[in-house]
DNA sequence: CTGAAAGCGCTTACAG
DNA sequence: CTGAAAGCGCTTACAG
């Protein structure tokens, strides 16, 4: 298991300081500081600046950001708190955040709560101690409003991806009601008359919204909706499978002909249960998911799903956080549109 | 629909300092510093400590980690440089890293290169400027040895997940040759006589290793291996599809009866191409992947794949980095075992 | 057990 | 255009 190899020790040179550079060129540290900062370089004679840059390069000088932040009050760091980095829907969000922050030379610190109680408060505390310039919370659940609100009083804070009404900070989300409505409307268009939802945990506020959006359109279009009593606490493949089993067990031959799973993983679980029961997709039961995760396009049949605009949400959230940091006090709530992707799991013509 | 919650405002004043706490209790800052540090609290009278803790709590004091790091020389931060956070195989690695670091109160800063040329060098530079305590490189490719070696001279550095022989730093990997060998051996056991590989880019050194391990066992077991001329530069679903199309185009009816895709995404691409050509899996062509990504278990048929021990690799890498930081100079190369997961995409009895 | 002083590596008014 | 000094918020020898 463990293969030890030969010990090749490498000599470690420890960081050169501003004073080292100053000494090398025979100037005062403050002059070197100016020469090295693009923003203040104009205060320095061009020739001096050349000498400083050359020396810094030669010595391998790297500014100590901790020392700098002590004076400037900025750390050039924004904390991103996610629920689960393993969830494919967060990756595009983080990419969007990183992309926007890169423009301003800011670096994201990402951490995750795993949706454990108390984890968010603990992480927020830690990030405040780190004096991050801003905080982006992707992991909020019902009940986290107080933690987020008090964070917002100490550091510019934005909620994103998971809505958290009442937290009193800016939010960037994609309207869950709309997403659920798109799916119900699509199923009605296909001629379904009996539908059901495999719902995510209700304390993650996206899910109740998706549910309400779906139900209200279903009702408006005259669809019969069977409501499952069962509640799950996560949205993994197993949860979707369990909900689907429960649905089949309680409805028997009178099962819905279409189900809306609140995310793609749950849809996958539902599909494998349906197959196991010998039911055809979409012939016997149509299945729709949510998020448009990377692999869903390549399943057989492809999964009908709502494309979640993660990159855009992340980008807008970072933008909001950075603007907040610059003193823009307009506390906006931003909504990004989502789109239904129709594939073979609901539409027989695409199978 | 905003559900207003009761406003339980938690009073948090912005940045109280050690001096503020000292003033509040009428003690010297140095005493407060001691009282607040669990490691030095024994130097302080118990009753004094109580008073300090109470005041700190009341004032909402949070130590400024930047200031602390200036004195201690530690930032309690380890940089993790990945190629692509969206790749499902990195998530368990990062979880493993975070889990180990959490024990020591250290926080990971993750960044990604997107496998862009020059990105690794740039990020390493940035992380050195941030004075991270250690560096874990998951994104190394052939040619990155110099960058990693020189990083290793400035900061404790460990390579993980992607091997980088010649970089002169410790490494934690899972042997690619072994993984490829497991697959070839399995296919031979099933009675296949004609096989092929859908290879990942050769500058990511896992892939040539997987290829060699596979080929050498294939040869030893008397299998005929068709070698594709085509090279891909990434390992997405599309790449697997393109390679599979190419394979079918060049071999015609004499196509291999089993293919080994160097990761699961490529396997998925291959599978969708095979289905499109009306070929049954595994009846006409068996397909194996690599990584055991989350969804592969729930595909139909399930995907045979090598389980990549990402969490363990990450955990061991963080452990190595932290030990290096503590002055443990034994520069070890650690290997973690992997395991073949046999499912319906190769084994008809499991379909 | 507590205090006073020095210093970590920067930036930033203030002089010259 | 450059220098000298002060200070950001901590920790850590050194005294007492």
PDB file of N, CA and C in Angstrom, chain B residues 256-338:
ATOM      1  N   UNK B 256     -13.451  -4.349 -32.317  1.00  0.00           N
ATOM      2  CA  UNK B 256     -13.183  -5.037 -31.043  1.00  0.00           C
ATOM      3  C   UNK B 256     -14.498  -5.362 -30.349  1.00  0.00           C
ATOM      4  N   UNK B 257     -14.504  -6.382 -29.519  1.00  0.00           N
ATOM      5  CA  UNK B 257     -15.721  -6.723 -28.787  1.00  0.00           C
ATOM      6  C   UNK B 257     -15.701  -6.124 -27.382  1.00  0.00           C
ATOM      7  N   UNK B 258     -14.628  -5.415 -27.073  1.00  0.00           N
ATOM      8  CA  UNK B 258     -14.566  -4.764 -25.755  1.00  0.00           C
ATOM      9  C   UNK B 258     -13.658  -3.546 -25.837  1.00  0.00           C
ATOM     10  N   UNK B 259     -14.108  -2.446 -25.222  1.00  0.00           N
ATOM     11  CA  UNK B 259     -13.256  -1.255 -25.188  1.00  0.00           C
ATOM     12  C   UNK B 259     -13.097  -0.758 -23.756  1.00  0.00           C
ATOM     13  N   UNK B 260     -11.916  -0.206 -23.521  1.00  0.00           N
ATOM     14  CA  UNK B 260     -11.596   0.366 -22.210  1.00  0.00           C
ATOM     15  C   UNK B 260     -11.447   1.872 -22.401  1.00  0.00           C
ATOM     16  N   UNK B 261     -12.390   2.627 -21.861  1.00  0.00           N
ATOM     17  CA  UNK B 261     -12.311   4.080 -21.919  1.00  0.00           C
ATOM     18  C   UNK B 261     -11.574   4.569 -20.677  1.00  0.00           C
ATOM     19  N   UNK B 262     -10.700   5.534 -20.871  1.00  0.00           N
ATOM     20  CA  UNK B 262      -9.836   5.954 -19.763  1.00  0.00           C
ATOM     21  C   UNK B 262     -10.538   6.749 -18.679  1.00  0.00           C
ATOM     22  N   UNK B 263     -11.770   7.162 -18.923  1.00  0.00           N
ATOM     23  CA  UNK B 263     -12.576   7.624 -17.798  1.00  0.00           C
ATOM     24  C   UNK B 263     -14.066   7.418 -18.103  1.00  0.00           C
ATOM     25  N   UNK B 264     -14.900   7.690 -17.122  1.00  0.00           N
ATOM     26  CA  UNK B 264     -16.317   7.362 -17.265  1.00  0.00           C
ATOM     27  C   UNK B 264     -17.041   8.238 -18.282  1.00  0.00           C
ATOM     28  N   UNK B 265     -16.660   9.501 -18.346  1.00  0.00           N
ATOM     29  CA  UNK B 265     -17.311  10.385 -19.308  1.00  0.00           C
ATOM     30  C   UNK B 265     -17.078   9.871 -20.719  1.00  0.00           C
ATOM     31  N   UNK B 266     -15.846   9.504 -21.007  1.00  0.00           N
ATOM     32  CA  UNK B 266     -15.545   8.975 -22.331  1.00  0.00           C
ATOM     33  C   UNK B 266     -16.307   7.672 -22.573  1.00  0.00           C
ATOM     34  N   UNK B 267     -16.446   6.862 -21.548  1.00  0.00           N
ATOM     35  CA  UNK B 267     -17.202   5.619 -21.689  1.00  0.00           C
ATOM     36  C   UNK B 267     -18.652   5.929 -22.070  1.00  0.00           C
ATOM     37  N   UNK B 268     -19.197   6.956 -21.444  1.00  0.00           N
ATOM     38  CA  UNK B 268     -20.569   7.348 -21.756  1.00  0.00           C
ATOM     39  C   UNK B 268     -20.712   7.768 -23.207  1.00  0.00           C
ATOM     40  N   UNK B 269     -19.727   8.531 -23.679  1.00  0.00           N
ATOM     41  CA  UNK B 269     -19.741   8.944 -25.082  1.00  0.00           C
ATOM     42  C   UNK B 269     -19.670   7.740 -26.008  1.00  0.00           C
ATOM     43  N   UNK B 270     -18.821   6.792 -25.641  1.00  0.00           N
ATOM     44  CA  UNK B 270     -18.673   5.587 -26.452  1.00  0.00           C
ATOM     45  C   UNK B 270     -19.984   4.813 -26.488  1.00  0.00           C
ATOM     46  N   UNK B 271     -20.617   4.698 -25.335  1.00  0.00           N
ATOM     47  CA  UNK B 271     -21.866   3.946 -25.248  1.00  0.00           C
ATOM     48  C   UNK B 271     -22.947   4.567 -26.124  1.00  0.00           C
ATOM     49  N   UNK B 272     -23.035   5.904 -26.109  1.00  0.00           N
ATOM     50  CA  UNK B 272     -24.111   6.497 -26.901  1.00  0.00           C
ATOM     51  C   UNK B 272     -23.842   6.307 -28.392  1.00  0.00           C
ATOM     52  N   UNK B 273     -22.575   6.292 -28.793  1.00  0.00           N
ATOM     53  CA  UNK B 273     -22.245   6.023 -30.197  1.00  0.00           C
ATOM     54  C   UNK B 273     -22.610   4.581 -30.563  1.00  0.00           C
ATOM     55  N   UNK B 274     -22.258   3.652 -29.696  1.00  0.00           N
ATOM     56  CA  UNK B 274     -22.560   2.241 -29.962  1.00  0.00           C
ATOM     57  C   UNK B 274     -24.065   2.033 -30.120  1.00  0.00           C
ATOM     58  N   UNK B 275     -24.822   2.645 -29.207  1.00  0.00           N
ATOM     59  CA  UNK B 275     -26.278   2.503 -29.290  1.00  0.00           C
ATOM     60  C   UNK B 275     -26.798   3.058 -30.611  1.00  0.00           C
ATOM     61  N   UNK B 276     -26.255   4.195 -30.984  1.00  0.00           N
ATOM     62  CA  UNK B 276     -26.681   4.822 -32.229  1.00  0.00           C
ATOM     63  C   UNK B 276     -26.397   3.919 -33.435  1.00  0.00           C
ATOM     64  N   UNK B 277     -25.325   3.134 -33.321  1.00  0.00           N
ATOM     65  CA  UNK B 277     -24.979   2.203 -34.404  1.00  0.00           C
ATOM     66  C   UNK B 277     -25.729   0.871 -34.280  1.00  0.00           C
ATOM     67  N   UNK B 278     -26.619   0.804 -33.305  1.00  0.00           N
ATOM     68  CA  UNK B 278     -27.392  -0.417 -33.143  1.00  0.00           C
ATOM     69  C   UNK B 278     -26.610  -1.574 -32.536  1.00  0.00           C
ATOM     70  N   UNK B 279     -25.528  -1.265 -31.885  1.00  0.00           N
ATOM     71  CA  UNK B 279     -24.736  -2.324 -31.250  1.00  0.00           C
ATOM     72  C   UNK B 279     -25.145  -2.469 -29.786  1.00  0.00           C
ATOM     73  N   UNK B 280     -25.288  -3.711 -29.345  1.00  0.00           N
ATOM     74  CA  UNK B 280     -25.741  -3.959 -27.981  1.00  0.00           C
ATOM     75  C   UNK B 280     -24.562  -3.964 -27.009  1.00  0.00           C
ATOM     76  N   UNK B 281     -24.867  -3.522 -25.791  1.00  0.00           N
ATOM     77  CA  UNK B 281     -23.863  -3.477 -24.729  1.00  0.00           C
ATOM     78  C   UNK B 281     -24.349  -4.341 -23.586  1.00  0.00           C
ATOM     79  N   UNK B 282     -23.635  -5.340 -23.161  1.00  0.00           N
ATOM     80  CA  UNK B 282     -22.293  -5.710 -23.613  1.00  0.00           C
ATOM     81  C   UNK B 282     -22.281  -6.754 -24.724  1.00  0.00           C
ATOM     82  N   UNK B 283     -23.456  -7.149 -25.238  1.00  0.00           N
ATOM     83  CA  UNK B 283     -23.518  -8.249 -26.207  1.00  0.00           C
ATOM     84  C   UNK B 283     -22.590  -8.084 -27.401  1.00  0.00           C
ATOM     85  N   UNK B 284     -22.671  -6.943 -28.072  1.00  0.00           N
ATOM     86  CA  UNK B 284     -21.802  -6.725 -29.222  1.00  0.00           C
ATOM     87  C   UNK B 284     -20.462  -6.114 -28.811  1.00  0.00           C
ATOM     88  N   UNK B 285     -20.553  -5.129 -27.958  1.00  0.00           N
ATOM     89  CA  UNK B 285     -19.323  -4.489 -27.472  1.00  0.00           C
ATOM     90  C   UNK B 285     -19.447  -4.238 -25.973  1.00  0.00           C
ATOM     91  N   UNK B 286     -18.508  -4.752 -25.217  1.00  0.00           N
ATOM     92  CA  UNK B 286     -18.456  -4.471 -23.784  1.00  0.00           C
ATOM     93  C   UNK B 286     -17.685  -3.166 -23.574  1.00  0.00           C
ATOM     94  N   UNK B 287     -18.102  -2.387 -22.581  1.00  0.00           N
ATOM     95  CA  UNK B 287     -17.448  -1.098 -22.334  1.00  0.00           C
ATOM     96  C   UNK B 287     -17.084  -0.973 -20.857  1.00  0.00           C
ATOM     97  N   UNK B 288     -15.845  -0.609 -20.615  1.00  0.00           N
ATOM     98  CA  UNK B 288     -15.428  -0.327 -19.238  1.00  0.00           C
ATOM     99  C   UNK B 288     -14.921   1.099 -19.146  1.00  0.00           C
ATOM    100  N   UNK B 289     -15.120   1.715 -17.997  1.00  0.00           N
ATOM    101  CA  UNK B 289     -14.673   3.081 -17.790  1.00  0.00           C
ATOM    102  C   UNK B 289     -13.645   3.170 -16.675  1.00  0.00           C
ATOM    103  N   UNK B 290     -13.509   4.350 -16.113  1.00  0.00           N
ATOM    104  CA  UNK B 290     -12.540   4.551 -15.040  1.00  0.00           C
ATOM    105  C   UNK B 290     -13.018   5.695 -14.154  1.00  0.00           C
ATOM    106  N   UNK B 291     -12.953   5.501 -12.859  1.00  0.00           N
ATOM    107  CA  UNK B 291     -13.241   6.497 -11.801  1.00  0.00           C
ATOM    108  C   UNK B 291     -14.427   6.127 -10.908  1.00  0.00           C
ATOM    109  N   UNK B 292     -15.378   5.377 -11.453  1.00  0.00           N
ATOM    110  CA  UNK B 292     -16.582   5.084 -10.669  1.00  0.00           C
ATOM    111  C   UNK B 292     -17.271   6.380 -10.244  1.00  0.00           C
ATOM    112  N   UNK B 293     -17.564   7.216 -11.215  1.00  0.00           N
ATOM    113  CA  UNK B 293     -18.278   8.466 -10.945  1.00  0.00           C
ATOM    114  C   UNK B 293     -19.663   8.170 -10.379  1.00  0.00           C
ATOM    115  N   UNK B 294     -20.225   9.122  -9.645  1.00  0.00           N
ATOM    116  CA  UNK B 294     -21.467   8.898  -8.910  1.00  0.00           C
ATOM    117  C   UNK B 294     -22.590   8.263  -9.717  1.00  0.00           C
ATOM    118  N   UNK B 295     -22.789   8.718 -10.935  1.00  0.00           N
ATOM    119  CA  UNK B 295     -23.971   8.251 -11.654  1.00  0.00           C
ATOM    120  C   UNK B 295     -23.784   6.897 -12.341  1.00  0.00           C
ATOM    121  N   UNK B 296     -22.570   6.450 -12.481  1.00  0.00           N
ATOM    122  CA  UNK B 296     -22.310   5.267 -13.316  1.00  0.00           C
ATOM    123  C   UNK B 296     -23.016   4.019 -12.814  1.00  0.00           C
ATOM    124  N   UNK B 297     -23.257   3.978 -11.530  1.00  0.00           N
ATOM    125  CA  UNK B 297     -23.923   2.822 -10.940  1.00  0.00           C
ATOM    126  C   UNK B 297     -25.370   2.728 -11.419  1.00  0.00           C
ATOM    127  N   UNK B 298     -25.936   3.867 -11.749  1.00  0.00           N
ATOM    128  CA  UNK B 298     -27.370   3.904 -12.021  1.00  0.00           C
ATOM    129  C   UNK B 298     -27.695   3.980 -13.504  1.00  0.00           C
ATOM    130  N   UNK B 299     -26.689   3.872 -14.334  1.00  0.00           N
ATOM    131  CA  UNK B 299     -26.949   3.814 -15.763  1.00  0.00           C
ATOM    132  C   UNK B 299     -27.550   2.449 -16.083  1.00  0.00           C
ATOM    133  N   UNK B 300     -28.104   2.321 -17.301  1.00  0.00           N
ATOM    134  CA  UNK B 300     -28.610   1.029 -17.745  1.00  0.00           C
ATOM    135  C   UNK B 300     -27.935   0.688 -19.056  1.00  0.00           C
ATOM    136  N   UNK B 301     -27.062  -0.305 -19.118  1.00  0.00           N
ATOM    137  CA  UNK B 301     -26.610  -1.087 -17.976  1.00  0.00           C
ATOM    138  C   UNK B 301     -25.649  -0.283 -17.102  1.00  0.00           C
ATOM    139  N   UNK B 302     -25.440  -0.757 -15.906  1.00  0.00           N
ATOM    140  CA  UNK B 302     -24.451  -0.134 -15.034  1.00  0.00           C
ATOM    141  C   UNK B 302     -23.079  -0.208 -15.680  1.00  0.00           C
ATOM    142  N   UNK B 303     -22.233   0.773 -15.379  1.00  0.00           N
ATOM    143  CA  UNK B 303     -20.930   0.829 -16.040  1.00  0.00           C
ATOM    144  C   UNK B 303     -19.852   0.121 -15.213  1.00  0.00           C
ATOM    145  N   UNK B 304     -19.198  -0.831 -15.847  1.00  0.00           N
ATOM    146  CA  UNK B 304     -18.014  -1.430 -15.225  1.00  0.00           C
ATOM    147  C   UNK B 304     -16.909  -0.388 -15.222  1.00  0.00           C
ATOM    148  N   UNK B 305     -16.261  -0.221 -14.101  1.00  0.00           N
ATOM    149  CA  UNK B 305     -15.313   0.891 -13.980  1.00  0.00           C
ATOM    150  C   UNK B 305     -14.345   0.620 -12.835  1.00  0.00           C
ATOM    151  N   UNK B 306     -13.236   1.315 -12.863  1.00  0.00           N
ATOM    152  CA  UNK B 306     -12.281   1.187 -11.766  1.00  0.00           C
ATOM    153  C   UNK B 306     -12.602   2.259 -10.730  1.00  0.00           C
ATOM    154  N   UNK B 307     -12.854   1.829  -9.527  1.00  0.00           N
ATOM    155  CA  UNK B 307     -13.151   2.804  -8.475  1.00  0.00           C
ATOM    156  C   UNK B 307     -11.876   3.542  -8.110  1.00  0.00           C
ATOM    157  N   UNK B 308     -11.904   4.858  -8.323  1.00  0.00           N
ATOM    158  CA  UNK B 308     -10.740   5.656  -7.968  1.00  0.00           C
ATOM    159  C   UNK B 308     -10.885   6.130  -6.525  1.00  0.00           C
ATOM    160  N   UNK B 309      -9.916   5.804  -5.683  1.00  0.00           N
ATOM    161  CA  UNK B 309     -10.058   6.110  -4.254  1.00  0.00           C
ATOM    162  C   UNK B 309      -9.748   7.562  -3.948  1.00  0.00           C
ATOM    163  N   UNK B 310     -10.556   8.447  -4.490  1.00  0.00           N
ATOM    164  CA  UNK B 310     -10.286   9.871  -4.402  1.00  0.00           C
ATOM    165  C   UNK B 310     -10.203  10.397  -2.976  1.00  0.00           C
ATOM    166  N   UNK B 311     -11.154  10.022  -2.151  1.00  0.00           N
ATOM    167  CA  UNK B 311     -11.154  10.522  -0.776  1.00  0.00           C
ATOM    168  C   UNK B 311      -9.864  10.132  -0.073  1.00  0.00           C
ATOM    169  N   UNK B 312      -9.479   8.887  -0.237  1.00  0.00           N
ATOM    170  CA  UNK B 312      -8.269   8.398   0.411  1.00  0.00           C
ATOM    171  C   UNK B 312      -7.025   9.105  -0.128  1.00  0.00           C
ATOM    172  N   UNK B 313      -7.004   9.319  -1.434  1.00  0.00           N
ATOM    173  CA  UNK B 313      -5.873  10.025  -2.036  1.00  0.00           C
ATOM    174  C   UNK B 313      -5.787  11.442  -1.461  1.00  0.00           C
ATOM    175  N   UNK B 314      -6.933  12.114  -1.397  1.00  0.00           N
ATOM    176  CA  UNK B 314      -6.951  13.470  -0.862  1.00  0.00           C
ATOM    177  C   UNK B 314      -6.522  13.510   0.595  1.00  0.00           C
ATOM    178  N   UNK B 315      -7.062  12.593   1.359  1.00  0.00           N
ATOM    179  CA  UNK B 315      -6.739  12.542   2.785  1.00  0.00           C
ATOM    180  C   UNK B 315      -5.247  12.321   2.984  1.00  0.00           C
ATOM    181  N   UNK B 316      -4.706  11.379   2.255  1.00  0.00           N
ATOM    182  CA  UNK B 316      -3.282  11.074   2.389  1.00  0.00           C
ATOM    183  C   UNK B 316      -2.422  12.243   1.908  1.00  0.00           C
ATOM    184  N   UNK B 317      -2.892  12.930   0.874  1.00  0.00           N
ATOM    185  CA  UNK B 317      -2.134  14.066   0.352  1.00  0.00           C
ATOM    186  C   UNK B 317      -2.092  15.195   1.378  1.00  0.00           C
ATOM    187  N   UNK B 318      -3.239  15.471   1.988  1.00  0.00           N
ATOM    188  CA  UNK B 318      -3.294  16.516   3.006  1.00  0.00           C
ATOM    189  C   UNK B 318      -2.419  16.128   4.195  1.00  0.00           C
ATOM    190  N   UNK B 319      -2.484  14.873   4.549  1.00  0.00           N
ATOM    191  CA  UNK B 319      -1.665  14.387   5.652  1.00  0.00           C
ATOM    192  C   UNK B 319      -0.185  14.576   5.341  1.00  0.00           C
ATOM    193  N   UNK B 320       0.210  14.240   4.137  1.00  0.00           N
ATOM    194  CA  UNK B 320       1.609  14.395   3.736  1.00  0.00           C
ATOM    195  C   UNK B 320       2.008  15.866   3.763  1.00  0.00           C
ATOM    196  N   UNK B 321       1.133  16.729   3.251  1.00  0.00           N
ATOM    197  CA  UNK B 321       1.443  18.157   3.210  1.00  0.00           C
ATOM    198  C   UNK B 321       1.598  18.714   4.621  1.00  0.00           C
ATOM    199  N   UNK B 322       0.697  18.311   5.500  1.00  0.00           N
ATOM    200  CA  UNK B 322       0.735  18.808   6.871  1.00  0.00           C
ATOM    201  C   UNK B 322       1.975  18.283   7.613  1.00  0.00           C
ATOM    202  N   UNK B 323       2.326  17.056   7.346  1.00  0.00           N
ATOM    203  CA  UNK B 323       3.528  16.497   7.982  1.00  0.00           C
ATOM    204  C   UNK B 323       4.777  17.191   7.467  1.00  0.00           C
ATOM    205  N   UNK B 324       4.767  17.484   6.190  1.00  0.00           N
ATOM    206  CA  UNK B 324       5.894  18.200   5.588  1.00  0.00           C
ATOM    207  C   UNK B 324       6.038  19.552   6.288  1.00  0.00           C
ATOM    208  N   UNK B 325       4.924  20.171   6.519  1.00  0.00           N
ATOM    209  CA  UNK B 325       4.884  21.472   7.173  1.00  0.00           C
ATOM    210  C   UNK B 325       5.428  21.399   8.598  1.00  0.00           C
ATOM    211  N   UNK B 326       5.178  20.271   9.240  1.00  0.00           N
ATOM    212  CA  UNK B 326       5.673  20.094  10.610  1.00  0.00           C
ATOM    213  C   UNK B 326       7.148  19.734  10.627  1.00  0.00           C
ATOM    214  N   UNK B 327       7.742  19.649   9.454  1.00  0.00           N
ATOM    215  CA  UNK B 327       9.168  19.386   9.414  1.00  0.00           C
ATOM    216  C   UNK B 327       9.522  17.929   9.173  1.00  0.00           C
ATOM    217  N   UNK B 328       8.525  17.130   8.900  1.00  0.00           N
ATOM    218  CA  UNK B 328       8.800  15.733   8.582  1.00  0.00           C
ATOM    219  C   UNK B 328       9.401  15.682   7.180  1.00  0.00           C
ATOM    220  N   UNK B 329      10.676  15.397   7.117  1.00  0.00           N
ATOM    221  CA  UNK B 329      11.346  15.520   5.826  1.00  0.00           C
ATOM    222  C   UNK B 329      11.322  14.239   4.988  1.00  0.00           C
ATOM    223  N   UNK B 330      10.694  13.196   5.515  1.00  0.00           N
ATOM    224  CA  UNK B 330      10.687  11.961   4.733  1.00  0.00           C
ATOM    225  C   UNK B 330       9.760  12.123   3.547  1.00  0.00           C
ATOM    226  N   UNK B 331      10.364  12.312   2.417  1.00  0.00           N
ATOM    227  CA  UNK B 331       9.628  12.650   1.212  1.00  0.00           C
ATOM    228  C   UNK B 331       9.080  11.382   0.577  1.00  0.00           C
ATOM    229  N   UNK B 332       7.910  10.961   1.001  1.00  0.00           N
ATOM    230  CA  UNK B 332       7.415   9.667   0.559  1.00  0.00           C
ATOM    231  C   UNK B 332       6.534   9.752  -0.673  1.00  0.00           C
ATOM    232  N   UNK B 333       6.511   8.669  -1.410  1.00  0.00           N
ATOM    233  CA  UNK B 333       5.541   8.508  -2.476  1.00  0.00           C
ATOM    234  C   UNK B 333       4.550   7.470  -1.976  1.00  0.00           C
ATOM    235  N   UNK B 334       3.290   7.854  -1.954  1.00  0.00           N
ATOM    236  CA  UNK B 334       2.282   6.958  -1.391  1.00  0.00           C
ATOM    237  C   UNK B 334       1.354   6.476  -2.490  1.00  0.00           C
ATOM    238  N   UNK B 335       1.052   5.202  -2.451  1.00  0.00           N
ATOM    239  CA  UNK B 335       0.127   4.656  -3.438  1.00  0.00           C
ATOM    240  C   UNK B 335      -1.088   4.071  -2.752  1.00  0.00           C
ATOM    241  N   UNK B 336      -2.261   4.378  -3.294  1.00  0.00           N
ATOM    242  CA  UNK B 336      -3.494   3.865  -2.726  1.00  0.00           C
ATOM    243  C   UNK B 336      -4.104   2.870  -3.709  1.00  0.00           C
ATOM    244  N   UNK B 337      -4.578   1.762  -3.181  1.00  0.00           N
ATOM    245  CA  UNK B 337      -5.123   0.723  -4.055  1.00  0.00           C
ATOM    246  C   UNK B 337      -6.456   1.133  -4.671  1.00  0.00           C
ATOM    247  N   UNK B 338      -6.698   0.619  -5.865  1.00  0.00           N
ATOM    248  CA  UNK B 338      -7.994   0.846  -6.496  1.00  0.00           C
ATOM    249  C   UNK B 338      -8.646  -0.517  -6.750  1.00  0.00           C
TER     250      UNK B 338
END
